Short mmCIF file of C-alpha atoms and ligand atoms in Angstrom, two decimals:
data_model
loop_
_atom_site.label_atom_id
_atom_site.label_comp_id
_atom_site.label_asym_id
_atom_site.label_seq_id
_atom_site.Cartn_x
_atom_site.Cartn_y
_atom_site.Cartn_z
CA MET A 1 56.11 -2.68 11.49
CA SER A 2 52.74 -3.41 9.79
CA SER A 3 52.11 -2.13 6.31
CA TYR A 4 48.68 -0.92 5.23
CA ASP A 5 46.97 -0.81 1.82
CA LEU A 6 44.50 1.80 2.76
CA ALA A 7 44.19 4.55 5.57
CA VAL A 8 41.08 6.61 6.16
CA THR A 9 42.48 9.24 8.41
CA GLY A 10 41.22 11.65 11.01
CA GLY A 11 37.60 11.21 10.79
CA ARG A 12 34.91 10.93 13.24
CA VAL A 13 34.35 7.15 13.23
CA TRP A 14 31.57 4.96 14.20
CA THR A 15 32.97 2.41 16.78
CA ASP A 16 31.27 -0.24 19.14
CA SER A 17 30.91 2.73 21.66
CA GLY A 18 29.46 5.25 19.12
CA PHE A 19 31.33 7.95 17.24
CA VAL A 20 34.78 8.73 18.30
CA ASP A 21 36.52 11.88 16.93
CA GLY A 22 40.07 11.73 15.40
CA LEU A 23 40.61 8.02 14.47
CA ASP A 24 42.57 6.51 11.65
CA VAL A 25 41.02 3.32 10.09
CA LEU A 26 43.90 1.31 8.78
CA VAL A 27 43.13 -1.46 6.19
CA SER A 28 45.19 -4.39 5.00
CA GLY A 29 43.88 -6.21 2.06
CA GLU A 30 40.13 -6.46 2.29
CA THR A 31 39.73 -6.14 6.13
CA ILE A 32 40.29 -3.62 8.84
CA ALA A 33 43.74 -4.07 10.62
CA GLU A 34 43.47 -1.44 13.18
CA VAL A 35 41.56 1.59 14.38
CA VAL A 36 43.78 3.97 16.20
CA PRO A 37 44.00 7.56 17.17
CA THR A 38 44.95 9.73 14.25
CA GLY A 39 48.73 9.85 13.70
CA SER A 40 49.57 7.10 16.15
CA ALA A 41 50.44 4.47 13.37
CA SER A 42 52.81 4.85 10.48
CA LEU A 43 50.93 4.72 7.37
CA GLY A 44 53.84 3.55 5.16
CA SER A 45 52.88 3.47 1.47
CA ALA A 46 49.16 3.22 2.13
CA GLU A 47 46.71 5.01 -0.07
CA VAL A 48 45.24 7.70 2.15
CA ILE A 49 41.56 9.12 2.17
CA ASP A 50 41.83 12.21 4.29
CA ALA A 51 38.70 12.01 6.36
CA SER A 52 39.35 15.16 8.65
CA GLY A 53 36.09 16.86 9.05
CA ARG A 54 34.21 13.87 7.80
CA VAL A 55 32.19 11.11 9.40
CA VAL A 56 33.01 7.54 8.83
CA ILE A 57 30.30 5.04 8.97
CA PRO A 58 30.06 1.37 8.09
CA GLY A 59 29.01 0.25 4.67
CA VAL A 60 25.36 0.34 4.37
CA ILE A 61 23.46 -2.87 3.96
CA ASP A 62 20.07 -2.94 2.23
CA THR A 63 18.25 -6.15 2.89
CA HIS A 64 15.25 -5.36 0.56
CA SER A 65 15.93 -4.26 -2.90
CA HIS A 66 14.06 -5.30 -6.23
CA HIS A 67 16.84 -5.97 -8.77
CA ARG A 68 14.25 -7.07 -11.33
CA ASP A 69 16.82 -9.55 -12.70
CA PRO A 70 16.04 -12.09 -14.20
CA GLY A 71 12.79 -11.34 -16.17
CA PHE A 72 12.34 -7.51 -15.87
CA THR A 73 15.88 -6.28 -16.99
CA HIS A 74 14.34 -3.29 -18.90
CA LYS A 75 13.35 -1.81 -15.44
CA GLU A 76 16.65 -2.65 -13.75
CA ASP A 77 19.44 -5.45 -13.74
CA ILE A 78 22.17 -6.50 -11.21
CA THR A 79 24.82 -4.33 -12.67
CA SER A 80 22.61 -1.16 -12.71
CA ALA A 81 21.23 -1.78 -9.27
CA SER A 82 24.58 -2.46 -7.94
CA ARG A 83 25.99 0.84 -9.31
CA ALA A 84 23.10 2.80 -7.78
CA ALA A 85 24.10 0.98 -4.51
CA ALA A 86 27.72 1.95 -4.57
CA ALA A 87 26.99 5.55 -5.53
CA GLY A 88 24.54 5.62 -2.65
CA GLY A 89 26.86 4.14 0.04
CA VAL A 90 25.41 0.70 0.05
CA THR A 91 28.09 -2.13 0.13
CA VAL A 92 25.75 -4.98 0.44
CA THR A 93 22.50 -5.12 -1.70
CA VAL A 94 19.93 -7.97 -1.28
CA GLY A 95 17.37 -8.79 -3.84
CA MET A 96 13.87 -10.06 -3.75
CA PRO A 97 12.20 -13.05 -5.24
CA ASN A 98 9.53 -11.38 -7.52
CA VAL A 99 11.77 -11.80 -10.44
CA ASP A 100 10.98 -14.19 -13.49
CA PRO A 101 11.32 -17.07 -12.85
CA PRO A 102 10.36 -16.35 -9.24
CA THR A 103 13.09 -17.60 -6.84
CA THR A 104 11.21 -20.53 -5.35
CA THR A 105 13.76 -23.33 -5.55
CA ALA A 106 17.48 -24.02 -4.61
CA ALA A 107 18.12 -24.69 -8.39
CA LEU A 108 16.66 -21.23 -9.33
CA PHE A 109 18.58 -19.60 -6.43
CA GLU A 110 21.95 -21.15 -7.51
CA LYS A 111 21.39 -20.02 -11.07
CA LEU A 112 20.64 -16.46 -9.70
CA LEU A 113 23.71 -16.42 -7.68
CA GLU A 114 25.61 -17.54 -10.80
CA ASP A 115 24.10 -14.59 -12.62
CA PHE A 116 25.30 -12.30 -9.93
CA ARG A 117 28.86 -13.47 -10.17
CA GLY A 118 30.83 -11.15 -12.57
CA ARG A 119 27.86 -8.64 -12.73
CA SER A 120 27.72 -6.77 -9.44
CA VAL A 121 29.85 -3.83 -8.28
CA VAL A 122 28.85 -4.36 -4.71
CA ASP A 123 28.50 -7.38 -2.33
CA TYR A 124 25.10 -9.04 -2.68
CA ASN A 125 22.60 -11.72 -1.84
CA HIS A 126 18.93 -12.66 -2.71
CA ASN A 127 16.00 -13.45 -0.45
CA PRO A 128 14.28 -16.45 -1.86
CA SER A 129 10.67 -17.16 -1.67
CA PRO A 130 9.74 -19.96 0.89
CA THR A 131 6.59 -21.07 -0.97
CA ASN A 132 8.08 -24.57 -1.60
CA LEU A 133 8.45 -25.95 1.73
CA GLY A 134 10.74 -28.80 0.74
CA GLU A 135 13.13 -26.28 -0.85
CA ILE A 136 13.67 -24.28 2.29
CA PRO A 137 16.68 -26.18 3.74
CA GLY A 138 18.48 -26.39 0.38
CA LEU A 139 18.10 -22.52 -0.05
CA ALA A 140 19.36 -21.90 3.51
CA ALA A 141 22.41 -24.20 2.54
CA LEU A 142 23.23 -22.07 -0.32
CA GLY A 143 23.74 -19.03 1.97
CA CYS A 144 20.56 -17.05 1.65
CA LEU A 145 20.27 -14.33 4.42
CA GLY A 146 16.55 -14.51 4.80
CA PHE A 147 13.30 -15.65 3.11
CA LYS A 148 10.64 -13.20 1.58
CA LEU A 149 6.97 -14.01 1.91
CA PHE A 150 4.35 -11.91 0.19
CA MET A 151 1.06 -11.88 1.92
CA VAL A 152 -0.44 -9.83 -1.02
CA VAL A 153 -1.52 -10.63 -4.46
CA ASP A 154 -2.33 -7.64 -6.83
CA GLY A 155 -5.83 -7.28 -8.29
CA LYS A 156 -5.58 -5.41 -11.35
CA ARG A 157 -1.96 -5.98 -12.35
CA SER A 158 0.06 -9.09 -12.59
CA TYR A 159 3.22 -7.30 -11.20
CA PRO A 160 4.91 -6.72 -8.72
CA HIS A 161 2.78 -8.88 -6.57
CA MET A 162 2.42 -11.86 -8.84
CA PRO A 163 0.17 -14.76 -8.45
CA GLY A 164 1.99 -17.71 -6.98
CA LEU A 165 4.18 -15.90 -4.64
CA GLY A 166 1.49 -14.46 -2.51
CA ILE A 167 0.49 -16.61 0.41
CA HIS A 168 -2.31 -15.61 2.91
CA ASP A 169 -3.81 -18.73 4.22
CA HIS A 170 -2.49 -18.71 7.86
CA SER A 171 -1.88 -22.45 7.98
CA ASP A 172 0.49 -22.07 5.01
CA ILE A 173 2.37 -19.21 6.73
CA ALA A 174 2.51 -21.31 9.94
CA LYS A 175 4.11 -24.20 7.96
CA ILE A 176 6.54 -21.92 6.40
CA LEU A 177 7.72 -20.49 9.62
CA GLU A 178 8.20 -23.82 11.11
CA GLN A 179 10.68 -24.59 8.10
CA THR A 180 12.41 -21.26 8.19
CA ARG A 181 12.68 -21.52 12.09
CA ASP A 182 14.70 -24.78 11.65
CA THR A 183 17.08 -23.06 9.28
CA GLY A 184 17.83 -20.19 11.70
CA ARG A 185 17.27 -17.69 8.95
CA PRO A 186 14.74 -14.88 9.39
CA LEU A 187 11.34 -15.00 7.57
CA MET A 188 10.67 -11.62 6.01
CA VAL A 189 6.98 -10.89 5.58
CA HIS A 190 5.12 -8.18 3.52
CA PRO A 191 2.02 -8.05 5.73
CA ASN A 192 -1.44 -7.81 4.35
CA ASP A 193 -4.79 -9.00 4.95
CA GLN A 194 -5.76 -10.10 1.33
CA ALA A 195 -9.63 -10.32 2.10
CA LEU A 196 -9.96 -6.97 3.79
CA LEU A 197 -7.79 -5.56 1.00
CA GLU A 198 -10.06 -6.95 -1.62
CA LEU A 199 -13.06 -5.56 -0.02
CA ILE A 200 -11.33 -2.09 -0.09
CA GLU A 201 -10.32 -2.64 -3.78
CA HIS A 202 -13.88 -3.40 -4.85
CA ARG A 203 -15.07 -0.39 -3.06
CA HIS A 204 -12.77 1.95 -4.89
CA TRP A 205 -13.28 0.20 -8.22
CA ASP A 206 -17.07 0.14 -7.92
CA ALA A 207 -16.97 3.90 -7.29
CA ASP A 208 -14.35 4.50 -10.18
CA LEU A 209 -11.86 5.91 -7.65
CA MET A 210 -8.64 5.10 -9.71
CA GLY A 211 -6.38 7.93 -9.67
CA PRO A 212 -3.34 8.63 -7.46
CA GLU A 213 -5.14 10.14 -4.64
CA PRO A 214 -7.69 7.47 -3.80
CA TYR A 215 -5.23 4.97 -4.50
CA SER A 216 -2.65 6.34 -2.23
CA LYS A 217 -5.04 6.69 0.63
CA ALA A 218 -6.98 3.42 0.12
CA GLU A 219 -5.62 1.82 3.06
CA TRP A 220 -6.83 4.60 5.28
CA MET A 221 -10.07 2.95 4.99
CA PHE A 222 -10.88 1.14 8.19
CA ASP A 223 -7.78 2.83 9.54
CA GLY A 224 -5.09 0.74 8.29
CA VAL A 225 -6.75 -2.59 9.07
CA VAL A 226 -5.12 -4.24 6.00
CA TRP A 227 -1.64 -3.88 7.70
CA ASN A 228 -2.63 -3.99 11.32
CA SER A 229 -4.62 -7.23 11.38
CA ALA A 230 -1.81 -9.02 9.26
CA VAL A 231 0.94 -7.84 11.70
CA ALA A 232 -1.18 -9.00 14.54
CA THR A 233 -1.67 -12.32 13.01
CA LEU A 234 2.06 -12.77 12.18
CA ILE A 235 3.00 -11.90 15.71
CA GLU A 236 0.71 -14.59 17.20
CA ILE A 237 1.85 -17.19 14.76
CA GLN A 238 5.52 -16.40 15.64
CA ARG A 239 4.47 -16.65 19.40
CA GLY A 240 3.15 -20.22 18.72
CA ILE A 241 5.79 -21.45 16.56
CA GLY A 242 9.02 -19.50 17.20
CA GLY A 243 11.45 -18.71 14.61
CA LYS A 244 12.73 -15.28 13.46
CA LEU A 245 10.06 -13.01 12.14
CA HIS A 246 11.02 -9.84 10.27
CA VAL A 247 8.01 -7.68 9.42
CA LEU A 248 8.31 -5.50 6.41
CA HIS A 249 6.78 -2.30 5.49
CA MET A 250 5.94 -0.62 8.82
CA MET A 251 3.17 1.72 7.66
CA SER A 252 0.85 2.62 10.56
CA ASP A 253 0.85 3.64 14.17
CA ARG A 254 -0.76 0.40 15.36
CA THR A 255 1.81 -1.82 13.49
CA VAL A 256 4.62 -0.11 15.33
CA GLU A 257 2.71 -0.65 18.59
CA LEU A 258 2.22 -4.27 18.00
CA ILE A 259 5.96 -4.82 17.21
CA ARG A 260 6.84 -2.77 20.36
CA ARG A 261 4.55 -5.04 22.41
CA ALA A 262 5.86 -8.27 20.89
CA LYS A 263 9.30 -7.11 21.67
CA ALA A 264 8.53 -6.46 25.18
CA ASP A 265 7.11 -9.87 25.45
CA GLY A 266 10.50 -11.17 24.34
CA GLN A 267 9.54 -12.42 20.87
CA ASP A 268 12.02 -12.98 18.17
CA VAL A 269 10.35 -10.18 15.96
CA THR A 270 12.07 -7.42 14.21
CA ALA A 271 10.76 -4.74 11.99
CA GLU A 272 11.48 -2.91 8.82
CA VAL A 273 10.65 0.71 7.61
CA ASN A 274 10.98 1.85 4.00
CA ALA A 275 12.57 4.94 2.51
CA PHE A 276 9.44 5.86 0.73
CA ALA A 277 7.25 5.66 3.81
CA LEU A 278 9.51 8.41 5.43
CA PHE A 279 10.23 10.50 2.50
CA LEU A 280 7.60 10.06 -0.22
CA ALA A 281 4.34 9.37 1.43
CA ASN A 282 3.32 12.99 2.38
CA TRP A 283 0.19 14.16 0.54
CA ASP A 284 2.26 17.10 -1.03
CA GLU A 285 4.67 14.64 -2.70
CA VAL A 286 1.75 12.39 -3.98
CA ALA A 287 -0.03 15.43 -5.35
CA HIS A 288 3.10 16.72 -7.15
CA LEU A 289 4.66 13.31 -8.22
CA GLY A 290 1.62 11.05 -8.37
CA PRO A 291 2.59 7.63 -9.69
CA TYR A 292 6.39 8.63 -9.33
CA ALA A 293 5.93 8.87 -5.68
CA LEU A 294 3.79 5.92 -4.96
CA GLY A 295 3.87 3.61 -2.87
CA ARG A 296 1.17 5.06 -0.77
CA CYS A 297 0.24 8.18 1.34
CA LEU A 298 0.55 7.87 4.92
CA LYS A 299 -1.55 9.69 7.63
CA ASP A 300 0.62 12.28 9.46
CA GLU A 301 0.17 10.31 12.68
CA TRP A 302 1.23 6.99 10.99
CA ARG A 303 4.52 8.66 9.70
CA ALA A 304 5.09 10.20 13.15
CA ALA A 305 4.75 6.73 14.78
CA LEU A 306 7.46 5.43 12.28
CA TRP A 307 9.97 8.11 13.41
CA ALA A 308 9.05 7.39 16.93
CA GLY A 309 9.54 3.76 16.43
CA ILE A 310 12.91 4.11 14.92
CA ALA A 311 13.99 6.46 18.04
CA ASP A 312 12.94 3.93 20.59
CA GLY A 313 14.43 0.97 18.88
CA THR A 314 11.12 -0.62 17.89
CA ILE A 315 12.15 -0.48 14.31
CA ASP A 316 15.34 -2.20 13.59
CA VAL A 317 16.13 -1.93 9.85
CA LEU A 318 15.63 0.40 6.98
CA GLY A 319 14.98 -1.51 3.80
CA THR A 320 14.97 0.61 0.70
CA ASP A 321 12.09 -1.22 -1.06
CA HIS A 322 14.08 -0.02 -4.07
CA ALA A 323 11.39 -0.63 -6.71
CA PRO A 324 12.32 0.50 -10.03
CA HIS A 325 9.96 0.80 -12.94
CA THR A 326 10.57 2.94 -16.08
CA PHE A 327 9.13 6.52 -16.33
CA GLU A 328 6.97 5.23 -19.13
CA GLU A 329 5.44 2.42 -17.23
CA LYS A 330 4.68 4.71 -14.35
CA LYS A 331 2.78 7.21 -16.47
CA SER A 332 -0.52 5.31 -16.64
CA GLY A 333 -0.86 5.85 -12.82
CA TRP A 334 -2.19 9.41 -13.37
CA GLU A 335 -5.40 7.74 -14.80
CA ASN A 336 -5.39 4.19 -13.06
CA MET A 337 -3.06 3.58 -10.26
CA TRP A 338 -4.49 0.18 -9.47
CA ALA A 339 -3.20 -1.03 -12.88
CA THR A 340 0.17 0.70 -12.75
CA PRO A 341 3.18 -0.71 -10.76
CA THR A 342 3.92 0.78 -7.48
CA GLY A 343 7.27 1.71 -6.06
CA THR A 344 10.23 3.99 -6.70
CA PRO A 345 13.93 3.88 -7.13
CA GLN A 346 15.63 4.45 -3.79
CA LEU A 347 19.08 2.83 -3.63
CA GLN A 348 21.21 5.72 -4.90
CA HIS A 349 19.70 8.54 -2.60
CA TYR A 350 18.15 7.21 0.49
CA VAL A 351 21.32 7.28 2.76
CA ILE A 352 21.63 11.01 1.77
CA LYS A 353 17.99 11.52 2.52
CA LEU A 354 18.61 9.96 6.01
CA LEU A 355 21.57 12.15 6.64
CA ASP A 356 19.42 15.20 5.79
CA ALA A 357 16.71 13.83 8.02
CA SER A 358 19.23 13.80 10.77
CA HIS A 359 19.99 17.53 10.28
CA ARG A 360 16.22 18.27 10.51
CA GLY A 361 16.17 16.51 13.83
CA LEU A 362 13.92 13.56 12.64
CA ILE A 363 16.50 10.95 13.52
CA THR A 364 19.81 10.84 15.18
CA LEU A 365 22.91 10.01 13.22
CA GLU A 366 23.49 7.07 15.47
CA ASP A 367 20.02 5.73 14.52
CA VAL A 368 20.83 6.18 10.94
CA VAL A 369 23.96 3.96 11.37
CA ARG A 370 21.92 1.66 13.48
CA ILE A 371 19.07 0.95 11.06
CA THR A 372 21.07 1.02 7.85
CA SER A 373 23.95 -1.06 8.87
CA VAL A 374 24.37 -2.41 12.44
CA GLU A 375 20.98 -4.00 12.71
CA PRO A 376 20.78 -5.30 9.22
CA ALA A 377 24.05 -7.04 9.88
CA ARG A 378 23.06 -8.36 12.96
CA ARG A 379 19.61 -9.69 12.10
CA PHE A 380 20.69 -11.37 8.94
CA GLY A 381 23.91 -12.89 10.32
CA LEU A 382 26.50 -10.81 8.55
CA ALA A 383 27.96 -9.39 11.79
CA PRO A 384 30.72 -9.04 12.83
CA ARG A 385 32.14 -9.50 9.22
CA LYS A 386 29.93 -6.42 8.19
CA GLY A 387 28.07 -3.70 9.89
CA VAL A 388 31.02 -3.05 12.26
CA ILE A 389 34.17 -0.90 12.09
CA ALA A 390 36.71 -2.88 13.90
CA PRO A 391 39.92 -4.90 13.30
CA GLY A 392 38.98 -8.24 11.50
CA SER A 393 35.90 -6.89 9.83
CA ASP A 394 35.57 -6.17 6.13
CA ALA A 395 36.81 -2.70 5.30
CA ASP A 396 33.29 -1.38 4.18
CA LEU A 397 33.16 2.15 4.97
CA VAL A 398 31.30 5.26 3.77
CA VAL A 399 32.99 8.65 4.09
CA VAL A 400 30.48 11.22 4.59
CA ASP A 401 30.67 15.09 4.28
CA TYR A 402 27.99 15.65 6.80
CA ASP A 403 27.50 19.34 6.60
CA ARG A 404 27.85 19.75 2.78
CA GLU A 405 24.65 21.16 1.31
CA HIS A 406 24.01 20.05 -2.34
CA THR A 407 21.01 19.90 -4.80
CA LEU A 408 20.10 16.51 -6.20
CA GLY A 409 19.70 16.00 -9.76
CA ASP A 410 23.13 16.81 -11.31
CA GLU A 411 24.67 13.33 -10.63
CA PRO A 412 24.18 10.38 -12.99
CA VAL A 413 21.23 8.18 -12.22
CA TYR A 414 22.37 4.64 -12.10
CA SER A 415 18.94 3.14 -11.80
CA LYS A 416 17.46 1.99 -15.12
CA ALA A 417 14.28 3.62 -13.91
CA GLY A 418 16.15 6.67 -15.12
CA TYR A 419 14.60 9.08 -12.64
CA ASN A 420 15.28 10.23 -9.15
CA PRO A 421 12.15 11.03 -7.09
CA TYR A 422 14.11 13.43 -5.05
CA THR A 423 15.43 15.52 -7.96
CA ASP A 424 15.94 19.21 -7.33
CA GLU A 425 15.84 18.85 -3.44
CA THR A 426 18.48 20.53 -1.64
CA VAL A 427 19.96 18.32 1.13
CA LYS A 428 22.51 18.27 3.81
CA GLY A 429 24.93 15.45 3.67
CA PHE A 430 27.22 14.21 0.97
CA LEU A 431 28.86 10.86 0.30
CA ASP A 432 32.56 11.50 -0.43
CA ALA A 433 33.42 7.68 -0.87
CA THR A 434 32.13 4.28 -0.69
CA VAL A 435 34.84 1.74 0.27
CA LEU A 436 34.02 -2.00 -0.05
CA ARG A 437 36.57 -4.58 1.10
CA GLY A 438 39.44 -2.11 1.01
CA ARG A 439 38.63 -0.71 -2.32
CA VAL A 440 37.03 2.54 -3.29
CA VAL A 441 33.90 1.54 -5.38
CA ALA A 442 32.34 5.33 -5.60
CA ARG A 443 33.66 8.68 -5.25
CA ASP A 444 31.68 11.92 -4.96
CA GLY A 445 28.56 10.03 -6.39
CA PHE A 446 30.39 8.37 -9.25
CA VAL A 447 31.10 4.69 -9.51
CA THR A 448 34.70 3.75 -9.76
CA ALA A 449 34.68 -0.02 -9.67
CA GLU A 450 33.75 -2.65 -12.28
CA PRO A 451 30.94 -5.19 -12.17
CA GLY A 452 32.37 -8.37 -10.83
CA TYR A 453 34.05 -6.91 -7.84
CA GLY A 454 30.95 -7.76 -5.60
CA GLN A 455 30.74 -11.15 -3.78
CA GLN A 456 27.84 -13.06 -2.30
CA ALA A 457 27.66 -11.86 1.36
CA LYS A 458 26.89 -15.02 3.24
CA PRO A 459 25.76 -15.36 6.72
CA VAL A 460 28.64 -15.83 9.20
CA SER A 461 26.68 -15.97 12.44
CA ALA A 462 23.40 -17.53 13.49
CA MET A 463 21.74 -14.41 14.74
C1 NCD B 1 7.85 -4.15 -4.40
C2 NCD B 1 8.08 -4.03 -5.93
O1 NCD B 1 8.06 -3.15 -6.66
O2 NCD B 1 8.44 -5.13 -6.33
N1 NCD B 1 7.70 -2.75 -4.00
C3 NCD B 1 6.66 -1.99 -4.11
O3 NCD B 1 5.80 -2.17 -4.83
N2 NCD B 1 6.74 -0.79 -3.58
C4 NCD B 1 7.02 -4.98 -3.98
C5 NCD B 1 6.86 -5.17 -2.53
O4 NCD B 1 7.92 -4.89 -1.74
O5 NCD B 1 5.65 -5.33 -2.02
ZN1 ZN B 2 6.63 -6.06 0.05
ZN1 ZN B 3 9.57 -4.63 -1.75
#
């Protein structure tokens, strides 16, 4: 008779063929041993999580999070970000290279992985910058999941889009894609037409349009051309060169349409949408929260295109773009948003927001699982170890009380940003437990595991 360490019993469980009612997920050590109809296996002395009346989804994987560590640890650090992740159902968090020093060499990447050891509650990785062509093979050999390229450089501030990391010369992008293609790892790109952005910026600055409203709508000028022309260019470069292209920050209707067509043409192109674009980019939120919502404001038809792009599979991955800055740092945005850092903390609450959105008919629960776990795992080579609930996979699970209504704001905020942009919202969908490799790392929104439990989540497949 087998013996199990943990049994998550009686839940509606995500499987290869969708949700199935009444299953027990039986865990031995760090991996799933069996998934069987409830009651059909003897649980022995296993710790039991009763998931009857609950939904059990695979641990969430966030491939786009700004951990701010090293260099900006007053905003966030590895431990605080990983706690926010655990509380929010995220079992793998992947950082971005706009840290100080920026992650541009294998030696710096190795140092950063060393920093992670002993300090993360959840499994982790980091997307280095591919700006040094000669470093790309060495970075891949150290087990990065993907590379992150910014096409944007900030005008009136030096962070988050710092000089040195932003590349917009098309020939440089082509050379980078040649190199990342040969590693088999995806190239994640923040699309932006820098020349057109600068034109738009100067028009705003010359007219003294500096506050949250004009800032948030600046990219409406010429109908989103700063995004659209960059995505069109990237898709053509990928068509010529090959390689895996993962386009970040889907923002407009036309970018979604361009990705849709590239996929129909058989190109190896995937797309990311961000939590803030779905949940914080309405004019109401910007008017109310100003710098604490921004990001940017999306036209209604742009946002509608994002939901439609999720529904038809054009959009593959939700990346949080968890972008913490302190409350104090954001304050100046009421006067001058161009000089104030953009972005909002997301890691702890975005899964709940997506569950709530599924109650509102904006997205199916199946698509929530697809864009938060299944596709991130597949695109970045973590499947079938992660993003799957099946024997042999890591026992990474989130137990969801799908119908529970609650108001956000009473729980601890784990991000050093210290605020939650969704405070006071009443939402439907509650996270009972986050399980990582067989261990409960958060329960009822409280972190229960110590820093150091997390390990590097390395690619196990070439996809
Ligand atoms: C990022 C950041 O804060 O570092 N996010 C943001 O500004 N919303 C930068 C980025 O992803 O472009
Ligand atoms: Zn970006
Ligand atoms: Zn980002």
